[in-house]
PDB file of C-alpha atoms and ligand atoms in Angstrom:
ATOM      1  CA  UNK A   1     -22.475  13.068  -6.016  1.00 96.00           C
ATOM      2  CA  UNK A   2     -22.921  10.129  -3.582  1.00 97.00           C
ATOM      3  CA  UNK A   3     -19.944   7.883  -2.295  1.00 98.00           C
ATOM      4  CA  UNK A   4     -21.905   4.155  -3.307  1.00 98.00           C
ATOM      5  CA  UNK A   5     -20.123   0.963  -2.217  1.00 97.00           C
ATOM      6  CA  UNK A   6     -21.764  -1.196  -4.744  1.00 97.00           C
ATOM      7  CA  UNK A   7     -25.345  -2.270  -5.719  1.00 97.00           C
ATOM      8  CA  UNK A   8     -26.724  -5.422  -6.274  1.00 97.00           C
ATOM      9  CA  UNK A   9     -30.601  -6.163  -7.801  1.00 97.00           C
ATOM     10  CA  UNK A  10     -32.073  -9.017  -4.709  1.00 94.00           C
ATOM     11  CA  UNK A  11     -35.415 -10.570  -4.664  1.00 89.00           C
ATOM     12  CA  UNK A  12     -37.679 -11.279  -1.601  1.00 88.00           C
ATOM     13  CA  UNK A  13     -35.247  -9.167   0.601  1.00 92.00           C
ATOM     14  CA  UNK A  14     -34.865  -5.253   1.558  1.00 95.00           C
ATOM     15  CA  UNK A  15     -38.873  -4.710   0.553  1.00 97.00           C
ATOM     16  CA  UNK A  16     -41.125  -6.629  -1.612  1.00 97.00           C
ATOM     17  CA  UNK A  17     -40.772  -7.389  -5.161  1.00 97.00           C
ATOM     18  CA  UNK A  18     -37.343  -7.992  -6.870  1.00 98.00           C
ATOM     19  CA  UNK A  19     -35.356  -4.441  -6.047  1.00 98.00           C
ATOM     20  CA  UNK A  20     -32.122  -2.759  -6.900  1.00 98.00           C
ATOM     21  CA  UNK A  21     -30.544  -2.463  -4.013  1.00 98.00           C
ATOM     22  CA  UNK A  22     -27.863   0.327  -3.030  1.00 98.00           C
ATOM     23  CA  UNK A  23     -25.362   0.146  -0.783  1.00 98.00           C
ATOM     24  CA  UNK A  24     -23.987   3.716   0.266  1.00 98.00           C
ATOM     25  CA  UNK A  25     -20.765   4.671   1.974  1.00 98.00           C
ATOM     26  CA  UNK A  26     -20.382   5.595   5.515  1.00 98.00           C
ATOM     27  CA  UNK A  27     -21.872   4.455   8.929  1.00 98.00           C
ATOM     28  CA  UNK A  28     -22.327   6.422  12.365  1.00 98.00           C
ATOM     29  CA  UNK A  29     -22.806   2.571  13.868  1.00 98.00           C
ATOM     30  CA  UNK A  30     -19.921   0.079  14.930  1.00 97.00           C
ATOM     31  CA  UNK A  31     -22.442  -3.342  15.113  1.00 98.00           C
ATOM     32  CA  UNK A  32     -20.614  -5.733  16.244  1.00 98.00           C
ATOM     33  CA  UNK A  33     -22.081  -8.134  13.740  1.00 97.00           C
ATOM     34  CA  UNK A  34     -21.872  -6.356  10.430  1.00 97.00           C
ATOM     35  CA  UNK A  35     -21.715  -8.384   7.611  1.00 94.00           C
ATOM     36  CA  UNK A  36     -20.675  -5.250   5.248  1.00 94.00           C
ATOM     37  CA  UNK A  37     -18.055  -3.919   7.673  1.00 96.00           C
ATOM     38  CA  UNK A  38     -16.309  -2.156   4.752  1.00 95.00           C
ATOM     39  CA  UNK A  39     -19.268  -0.050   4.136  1.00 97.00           C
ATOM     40  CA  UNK A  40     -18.620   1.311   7.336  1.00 97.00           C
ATOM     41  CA  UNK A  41     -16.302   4.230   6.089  1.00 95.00           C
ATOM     42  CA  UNK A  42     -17.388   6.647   3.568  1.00 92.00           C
ATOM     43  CA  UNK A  43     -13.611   6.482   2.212  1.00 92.00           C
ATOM     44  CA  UNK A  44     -14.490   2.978   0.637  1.00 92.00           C
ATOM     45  CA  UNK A  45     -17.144   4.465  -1.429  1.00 96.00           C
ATOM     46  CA  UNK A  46     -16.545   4.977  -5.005  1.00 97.00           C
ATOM     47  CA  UNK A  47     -17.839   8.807  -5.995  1.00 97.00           C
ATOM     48  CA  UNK A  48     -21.570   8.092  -8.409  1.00 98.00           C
ATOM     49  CA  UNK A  49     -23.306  10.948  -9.781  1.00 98.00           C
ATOM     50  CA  UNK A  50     -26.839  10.920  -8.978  1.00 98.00           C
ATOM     51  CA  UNK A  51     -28.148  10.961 -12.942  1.00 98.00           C
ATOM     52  CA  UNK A  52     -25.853   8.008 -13.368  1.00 98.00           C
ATOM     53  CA  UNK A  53     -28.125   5.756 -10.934  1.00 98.00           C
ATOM     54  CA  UNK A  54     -30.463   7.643 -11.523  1.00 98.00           C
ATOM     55  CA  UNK A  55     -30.025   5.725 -15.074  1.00 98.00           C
ATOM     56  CA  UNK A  56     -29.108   2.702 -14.259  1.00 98.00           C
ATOM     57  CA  UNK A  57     -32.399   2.702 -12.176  1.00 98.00           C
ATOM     58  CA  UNK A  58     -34.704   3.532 -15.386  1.00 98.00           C
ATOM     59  CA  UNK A  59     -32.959   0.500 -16.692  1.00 98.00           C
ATOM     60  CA  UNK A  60     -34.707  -1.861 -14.248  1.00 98.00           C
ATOM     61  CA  UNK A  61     -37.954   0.201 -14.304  1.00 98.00           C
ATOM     62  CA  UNK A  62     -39.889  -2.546 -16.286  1.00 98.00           C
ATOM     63  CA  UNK A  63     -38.573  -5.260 -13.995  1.00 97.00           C
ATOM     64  CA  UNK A  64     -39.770  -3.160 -10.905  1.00 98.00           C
ATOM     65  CA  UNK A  65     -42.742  -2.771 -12.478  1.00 97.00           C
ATOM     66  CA  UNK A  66     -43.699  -6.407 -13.222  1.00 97.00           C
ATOM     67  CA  UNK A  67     -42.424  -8.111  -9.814  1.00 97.00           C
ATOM     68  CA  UNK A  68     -44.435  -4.702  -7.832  1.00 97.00           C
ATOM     69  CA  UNK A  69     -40.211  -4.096  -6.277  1.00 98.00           C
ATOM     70  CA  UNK A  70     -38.487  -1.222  -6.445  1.00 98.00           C
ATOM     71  CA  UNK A  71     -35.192   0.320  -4.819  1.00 98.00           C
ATOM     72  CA  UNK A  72     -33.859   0.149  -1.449  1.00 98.00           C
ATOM     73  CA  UNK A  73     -31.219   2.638  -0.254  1.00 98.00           C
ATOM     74  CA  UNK A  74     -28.918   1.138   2.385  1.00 98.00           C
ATOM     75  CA  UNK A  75     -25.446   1.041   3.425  1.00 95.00           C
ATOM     76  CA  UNK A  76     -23.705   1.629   5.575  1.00 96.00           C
ATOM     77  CA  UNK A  77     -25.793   4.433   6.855  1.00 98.00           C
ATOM     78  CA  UNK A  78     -28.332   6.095   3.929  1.00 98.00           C
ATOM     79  CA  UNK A  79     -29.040   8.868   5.842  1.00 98.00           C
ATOM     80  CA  UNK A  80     -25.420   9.907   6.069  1.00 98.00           C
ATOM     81  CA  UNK A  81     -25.959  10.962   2.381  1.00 98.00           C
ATOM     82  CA  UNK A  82     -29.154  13.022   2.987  1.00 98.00           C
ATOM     83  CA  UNK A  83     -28.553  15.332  -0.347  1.00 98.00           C
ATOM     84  CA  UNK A  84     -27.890  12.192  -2.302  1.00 98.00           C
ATOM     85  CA  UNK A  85     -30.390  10.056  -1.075  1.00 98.00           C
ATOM     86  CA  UNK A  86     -33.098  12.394  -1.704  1.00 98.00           C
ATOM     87  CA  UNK A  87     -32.129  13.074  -5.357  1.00 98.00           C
ATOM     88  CA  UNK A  88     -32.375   9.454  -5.790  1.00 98.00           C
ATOM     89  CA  UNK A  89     -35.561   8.893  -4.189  1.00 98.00           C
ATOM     90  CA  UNK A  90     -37.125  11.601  -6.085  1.00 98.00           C
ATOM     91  CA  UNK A  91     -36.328  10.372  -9.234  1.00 98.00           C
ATOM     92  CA  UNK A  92     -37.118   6.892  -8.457  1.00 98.00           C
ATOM     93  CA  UNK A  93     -40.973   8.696  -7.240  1.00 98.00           C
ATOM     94  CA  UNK A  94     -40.905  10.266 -10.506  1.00 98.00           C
ATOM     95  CA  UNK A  95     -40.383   7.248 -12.287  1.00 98.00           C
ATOM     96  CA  UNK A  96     -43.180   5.440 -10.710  1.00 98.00           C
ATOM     97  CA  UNK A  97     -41.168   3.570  -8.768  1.00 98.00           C
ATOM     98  CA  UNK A  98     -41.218   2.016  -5.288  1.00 98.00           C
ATOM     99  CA  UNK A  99     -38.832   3.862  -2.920  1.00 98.00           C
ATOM    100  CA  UNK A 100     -37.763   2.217   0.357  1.00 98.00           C
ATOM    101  CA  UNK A 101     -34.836   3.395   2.470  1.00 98.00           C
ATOM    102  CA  UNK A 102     -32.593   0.157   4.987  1.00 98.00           C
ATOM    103  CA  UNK A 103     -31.675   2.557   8.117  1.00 98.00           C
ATOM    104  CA  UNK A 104     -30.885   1.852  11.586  1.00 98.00           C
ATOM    105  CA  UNK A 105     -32.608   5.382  12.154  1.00 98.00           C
ATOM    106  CA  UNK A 106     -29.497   6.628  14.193  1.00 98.00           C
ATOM    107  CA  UNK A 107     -29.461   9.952  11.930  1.00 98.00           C
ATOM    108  CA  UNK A 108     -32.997  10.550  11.738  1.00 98.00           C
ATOM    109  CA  UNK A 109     -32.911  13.824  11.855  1.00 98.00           C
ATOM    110  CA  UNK A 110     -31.074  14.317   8.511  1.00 98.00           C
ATOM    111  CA  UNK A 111     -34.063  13.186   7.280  1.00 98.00           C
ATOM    112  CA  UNK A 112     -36.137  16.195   6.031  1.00 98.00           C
ATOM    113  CA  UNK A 113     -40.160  15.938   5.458  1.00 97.00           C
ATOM    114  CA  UNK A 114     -39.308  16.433   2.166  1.00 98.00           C
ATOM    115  CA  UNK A 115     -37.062  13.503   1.561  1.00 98.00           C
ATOM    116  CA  UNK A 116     -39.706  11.288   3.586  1.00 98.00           C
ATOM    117  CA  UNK A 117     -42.536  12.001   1.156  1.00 98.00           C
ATOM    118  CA  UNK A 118     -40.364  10.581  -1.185  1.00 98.00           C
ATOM    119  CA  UNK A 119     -40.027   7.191   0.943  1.00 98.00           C
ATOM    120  CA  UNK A 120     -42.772   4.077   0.334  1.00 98.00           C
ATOM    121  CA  UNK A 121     -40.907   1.732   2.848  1.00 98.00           C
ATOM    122  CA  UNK A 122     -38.668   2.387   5.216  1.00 98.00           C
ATOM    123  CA  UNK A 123     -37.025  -0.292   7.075  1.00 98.00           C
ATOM    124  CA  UNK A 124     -36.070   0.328  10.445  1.00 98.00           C
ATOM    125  CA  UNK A 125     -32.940  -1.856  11.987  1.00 98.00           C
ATOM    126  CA  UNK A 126     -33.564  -1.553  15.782  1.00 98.00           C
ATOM    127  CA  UNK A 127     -30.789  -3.297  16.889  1.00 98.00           C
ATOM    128  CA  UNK A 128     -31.957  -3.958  20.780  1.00 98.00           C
ATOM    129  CA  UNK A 129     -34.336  -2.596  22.963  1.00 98.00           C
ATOM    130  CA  UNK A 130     -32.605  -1.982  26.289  1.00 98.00           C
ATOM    131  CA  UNK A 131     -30.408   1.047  25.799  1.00 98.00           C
ATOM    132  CA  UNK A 132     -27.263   0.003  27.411  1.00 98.00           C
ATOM    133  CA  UNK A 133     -27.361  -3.641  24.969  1.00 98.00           C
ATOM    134  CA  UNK A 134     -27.740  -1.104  22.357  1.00 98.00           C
ATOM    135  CA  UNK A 135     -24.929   0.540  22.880  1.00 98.00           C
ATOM    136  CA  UNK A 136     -22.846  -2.569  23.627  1.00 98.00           C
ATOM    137  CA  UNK A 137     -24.322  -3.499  19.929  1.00 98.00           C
ATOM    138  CA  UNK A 138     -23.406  -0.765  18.026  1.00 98.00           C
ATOM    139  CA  UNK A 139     -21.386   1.683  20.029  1.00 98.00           C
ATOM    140  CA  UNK A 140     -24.264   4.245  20.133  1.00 98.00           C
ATOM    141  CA  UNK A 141     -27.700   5.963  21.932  1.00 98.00           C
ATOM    142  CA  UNK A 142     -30.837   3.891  21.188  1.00 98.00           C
ATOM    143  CA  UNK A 143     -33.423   7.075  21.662  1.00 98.00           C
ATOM    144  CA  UNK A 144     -32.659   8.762  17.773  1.00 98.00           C
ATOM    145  CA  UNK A 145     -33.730   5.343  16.325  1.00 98.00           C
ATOM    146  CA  UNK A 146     -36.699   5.887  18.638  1.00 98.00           C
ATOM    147  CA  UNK A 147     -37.368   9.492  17.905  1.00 98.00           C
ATOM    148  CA  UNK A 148     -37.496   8.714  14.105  1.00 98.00           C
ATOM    149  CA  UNK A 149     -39.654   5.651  14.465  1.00 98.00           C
ATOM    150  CA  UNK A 150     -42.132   7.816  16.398  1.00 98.00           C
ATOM    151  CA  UNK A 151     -41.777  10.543  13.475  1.00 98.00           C
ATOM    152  CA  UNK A 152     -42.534   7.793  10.675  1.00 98.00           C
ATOM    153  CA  UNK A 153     -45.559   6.851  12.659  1.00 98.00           C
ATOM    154  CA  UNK A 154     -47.037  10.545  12.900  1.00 98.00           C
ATOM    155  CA  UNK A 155     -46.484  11.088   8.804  1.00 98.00           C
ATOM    156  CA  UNK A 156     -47.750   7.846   8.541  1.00 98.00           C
ATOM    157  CA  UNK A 157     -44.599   6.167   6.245  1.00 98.00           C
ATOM    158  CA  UNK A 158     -45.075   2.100   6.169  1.00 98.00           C
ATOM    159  CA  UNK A 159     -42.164   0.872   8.253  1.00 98.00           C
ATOM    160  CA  UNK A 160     -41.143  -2.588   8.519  1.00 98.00           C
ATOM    161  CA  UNK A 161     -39.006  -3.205  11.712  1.00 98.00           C
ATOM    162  CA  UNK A 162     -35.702  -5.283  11.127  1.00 98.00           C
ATOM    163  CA  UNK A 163     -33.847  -7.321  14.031  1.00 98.00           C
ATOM    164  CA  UNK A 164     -30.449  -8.956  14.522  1.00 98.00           C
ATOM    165  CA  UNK A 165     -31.170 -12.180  16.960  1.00 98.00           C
ATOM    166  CA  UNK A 166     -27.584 -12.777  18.100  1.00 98.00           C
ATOM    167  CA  UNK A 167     -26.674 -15.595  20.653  1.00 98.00           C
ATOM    168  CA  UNK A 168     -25.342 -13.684  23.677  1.00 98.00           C
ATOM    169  CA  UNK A 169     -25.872 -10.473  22.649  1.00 98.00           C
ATOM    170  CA  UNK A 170     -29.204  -9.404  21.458  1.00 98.00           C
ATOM    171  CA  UNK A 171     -30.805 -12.442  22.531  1.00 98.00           C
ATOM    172  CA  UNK A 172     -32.153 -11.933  26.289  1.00 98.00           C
ATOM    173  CA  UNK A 173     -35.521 -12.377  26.063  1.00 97.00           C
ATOM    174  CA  UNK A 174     -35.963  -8.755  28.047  1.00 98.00           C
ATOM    175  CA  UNK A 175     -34.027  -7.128  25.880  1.00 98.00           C
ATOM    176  CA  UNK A 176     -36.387  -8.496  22.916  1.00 98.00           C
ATOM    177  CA  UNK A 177     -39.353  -7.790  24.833  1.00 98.00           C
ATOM    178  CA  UNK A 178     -38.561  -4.140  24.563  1.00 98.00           C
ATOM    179  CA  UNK A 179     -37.850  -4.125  21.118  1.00 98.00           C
ATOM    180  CA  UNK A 180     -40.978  -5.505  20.270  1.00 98.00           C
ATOM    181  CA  UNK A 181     -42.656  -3.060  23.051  1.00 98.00           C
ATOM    182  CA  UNK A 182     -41.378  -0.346  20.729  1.00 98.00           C
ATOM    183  CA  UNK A 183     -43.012  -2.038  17.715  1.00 98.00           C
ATOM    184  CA  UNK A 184     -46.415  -2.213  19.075  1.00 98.00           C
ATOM    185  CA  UNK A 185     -46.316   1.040  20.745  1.00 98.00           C
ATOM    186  CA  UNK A 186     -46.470   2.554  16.754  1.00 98.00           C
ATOM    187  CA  UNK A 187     -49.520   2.452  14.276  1.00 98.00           C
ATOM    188  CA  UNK A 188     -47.366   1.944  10.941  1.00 98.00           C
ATOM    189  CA  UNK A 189     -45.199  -1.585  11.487  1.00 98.00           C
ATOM    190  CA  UNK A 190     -46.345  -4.021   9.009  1.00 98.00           C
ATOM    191  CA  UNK A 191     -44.438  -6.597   9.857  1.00 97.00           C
ATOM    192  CA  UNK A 192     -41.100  -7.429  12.023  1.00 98.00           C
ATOM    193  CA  UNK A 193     -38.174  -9.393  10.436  1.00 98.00           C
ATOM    194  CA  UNK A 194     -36.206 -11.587  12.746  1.00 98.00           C
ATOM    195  CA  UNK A 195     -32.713 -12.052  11.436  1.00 97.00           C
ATOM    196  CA  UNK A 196     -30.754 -14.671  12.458  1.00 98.00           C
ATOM    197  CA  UNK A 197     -27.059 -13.713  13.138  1.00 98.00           C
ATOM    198  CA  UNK A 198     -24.549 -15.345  10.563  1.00 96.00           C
ATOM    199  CA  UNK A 199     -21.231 -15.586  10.061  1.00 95.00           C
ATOM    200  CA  UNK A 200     -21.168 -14.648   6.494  1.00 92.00           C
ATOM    201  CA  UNK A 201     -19.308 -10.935   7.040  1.00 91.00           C
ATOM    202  CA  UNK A 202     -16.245 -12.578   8.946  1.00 93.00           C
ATOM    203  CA  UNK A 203     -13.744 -12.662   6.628  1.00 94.00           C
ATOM    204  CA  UNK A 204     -14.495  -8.895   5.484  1.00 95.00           C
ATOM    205  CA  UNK A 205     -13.344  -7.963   9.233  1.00 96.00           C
ATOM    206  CA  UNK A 206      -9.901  -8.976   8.789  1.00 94.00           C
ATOM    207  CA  UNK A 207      -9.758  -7.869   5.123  1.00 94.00           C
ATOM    208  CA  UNK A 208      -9.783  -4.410   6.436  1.00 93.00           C
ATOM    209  CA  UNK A 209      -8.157  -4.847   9.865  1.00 93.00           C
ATOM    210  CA  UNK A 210     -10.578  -4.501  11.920  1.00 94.00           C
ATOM    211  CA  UNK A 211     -11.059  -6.619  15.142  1.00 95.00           C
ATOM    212  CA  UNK A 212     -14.006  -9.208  15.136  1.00 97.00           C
ATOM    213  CA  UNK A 213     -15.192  -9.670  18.463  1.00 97.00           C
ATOM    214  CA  UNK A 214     -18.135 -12.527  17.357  1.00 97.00           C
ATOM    215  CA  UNK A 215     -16.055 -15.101  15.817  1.00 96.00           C
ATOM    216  CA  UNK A 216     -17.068 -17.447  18.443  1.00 96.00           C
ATOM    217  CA  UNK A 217     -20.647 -16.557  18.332  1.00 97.00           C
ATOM    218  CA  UNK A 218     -22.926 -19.628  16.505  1.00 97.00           C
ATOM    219  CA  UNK A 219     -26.038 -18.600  15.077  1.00 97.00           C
ATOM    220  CA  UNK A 220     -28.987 -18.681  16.766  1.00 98.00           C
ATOM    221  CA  UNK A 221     -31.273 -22.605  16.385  1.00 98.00           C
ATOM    222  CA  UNK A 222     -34.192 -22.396  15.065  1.00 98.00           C
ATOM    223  CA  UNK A 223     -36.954 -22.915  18.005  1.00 98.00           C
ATOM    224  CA  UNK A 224     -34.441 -19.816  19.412  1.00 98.00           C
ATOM    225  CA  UNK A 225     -35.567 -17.772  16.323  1.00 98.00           C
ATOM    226  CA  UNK A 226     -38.945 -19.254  16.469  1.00 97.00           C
ATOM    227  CA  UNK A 227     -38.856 -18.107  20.280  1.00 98.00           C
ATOM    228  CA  UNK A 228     -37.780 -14.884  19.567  1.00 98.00           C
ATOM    229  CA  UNK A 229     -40.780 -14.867  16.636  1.00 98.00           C
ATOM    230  CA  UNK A 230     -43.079 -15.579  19.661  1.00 98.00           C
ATOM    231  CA  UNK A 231     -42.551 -12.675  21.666  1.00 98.00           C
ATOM    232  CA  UNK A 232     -43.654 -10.390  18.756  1.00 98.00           C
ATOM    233  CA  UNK A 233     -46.401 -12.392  17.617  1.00 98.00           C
ATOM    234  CA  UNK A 234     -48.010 -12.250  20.963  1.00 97.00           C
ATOM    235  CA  UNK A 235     -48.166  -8.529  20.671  1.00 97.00           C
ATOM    236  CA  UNK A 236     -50.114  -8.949  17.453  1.00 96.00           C
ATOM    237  CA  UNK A 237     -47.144  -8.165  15.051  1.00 97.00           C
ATOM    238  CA  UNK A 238     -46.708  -9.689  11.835  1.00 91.00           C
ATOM    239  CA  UNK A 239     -43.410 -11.535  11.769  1.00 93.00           C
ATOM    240  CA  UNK A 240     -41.330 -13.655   9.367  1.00 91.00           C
TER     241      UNK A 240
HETATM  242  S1  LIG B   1     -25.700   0.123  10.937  1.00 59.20           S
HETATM  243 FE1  LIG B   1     -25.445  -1.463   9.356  1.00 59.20          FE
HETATM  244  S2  LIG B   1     -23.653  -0.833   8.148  1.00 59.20           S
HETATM  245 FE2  LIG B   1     -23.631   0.361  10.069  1.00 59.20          FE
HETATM  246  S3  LIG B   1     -22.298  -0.821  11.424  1.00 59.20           S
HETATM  247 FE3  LIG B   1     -24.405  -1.458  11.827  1.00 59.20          FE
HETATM  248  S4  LIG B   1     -24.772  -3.249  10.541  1.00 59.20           S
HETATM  249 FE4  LIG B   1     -22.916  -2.198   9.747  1.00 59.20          FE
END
């Protein structure tokens, strides 16, 4: 049994291809700029059985198949769910399917080799490269995101690195400089998505009555993004 928040098939986004993506229960992380702030507590979660996604899955199999997508297991926190998640995986593998796992890499260590053979794509949400912004960010130590990404690198799992530009926040171009320090320092980043911060997840803040500290925040402009684009690109990283 997994707690699941809801699923939703995307295309273009969380991996290549057009994927079923899954949206599990329960987060370690406070960031202040989650957009799905009611994934946040495994309570929200509605109790799946792993053959019954397992299922739907197979449904989507010829879909997958044709567009070269998959599934993406993300949350919340995936790794919250190790048991789960690694049923899932496995039968997606055994499907022929394309497996990739949306983690900010916090619990890493759930992660068994077993589960990670089972993993295409995994992509990695570092969320700031200077340690004390990170914690400001998300409420939490930066080095498990780092542990894991150097543990993806020696088993050799394709990772593509995710992060949040945020005006005011994430944004110092030191702080982004590290980040993308990180990213070069490993042999297995494909590419590094820039997100720009949105306000889209707002509303879901109050919904559940929690405070929103970035309702004043704007997102970023675009030669800000492009900027930001800049600093990884001139360390030879392959960034959209
Ligand atoms: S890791 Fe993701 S789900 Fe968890 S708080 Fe941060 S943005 Fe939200």
């Amino acid at each position: 049994m997994g707690s699941v928040h809801s699923w939703e098939l995307v295309t273009a986004v969380d991996g290549p291809g057009t994927r079923m993506t899954t949206f599990l229960a329960g987060c370690p992380l406070r960031c202040l700029y989650c957009h799905n702030p009611d994934t946040m507590s495994a309570n929200r979660g509605v109790p799946v059985r792993a053959e019954d996604l397992l299922a739907r899955i197979r449904r989507y199999r010829g879909v997958f198949l044709a567009t070269k997508g998959g599934i993406t297991l993300s949350g919340g926190e995936v790794l919250q769910q190790p048991a789960f998640a690694a049923r899932i995986l496995r039968g997606a593998r055994a499907m022929g399917i394309h497996t990739a796992i949306d983690t900010s890499g916090f619990l890493g260590r759930n992660a068994s080799d077993e589960l990670l053979a089972d993993v295409d794509l995994v992509l990695l949400d570092v969320k700031s490269g200077d340690p004390e912004t990170y914690r400001r960010v998300t409420g939490r130590d930066l080095a498990p995101t780092l542990e894991f990404a150097h543990r993806l690198d020696a088993l050799g799992i394709a990772t593509w690195i995710r992060f949040v530009l945020v005006p005011g926040l994430t944004d110092d171009p030191a702080n982004v400089a590290l980040v993308a320090d990180h990213a070069a320092g490993l042999g297995n980043v494909e590419r590094v998505e820039v997100l720009p911060f949105h306000q889209m997840g707002q509303d879901k803040w109050a919904e559940i009555g929690m405070r929103y500290e970035l309702a004043d925040t704007r997102p970023p402009e675009a030669d800000a993004v492009e900027a930001v684009r800049e600093i990884f690109r001139s360390r030879s990283l392959l960034t959209y």
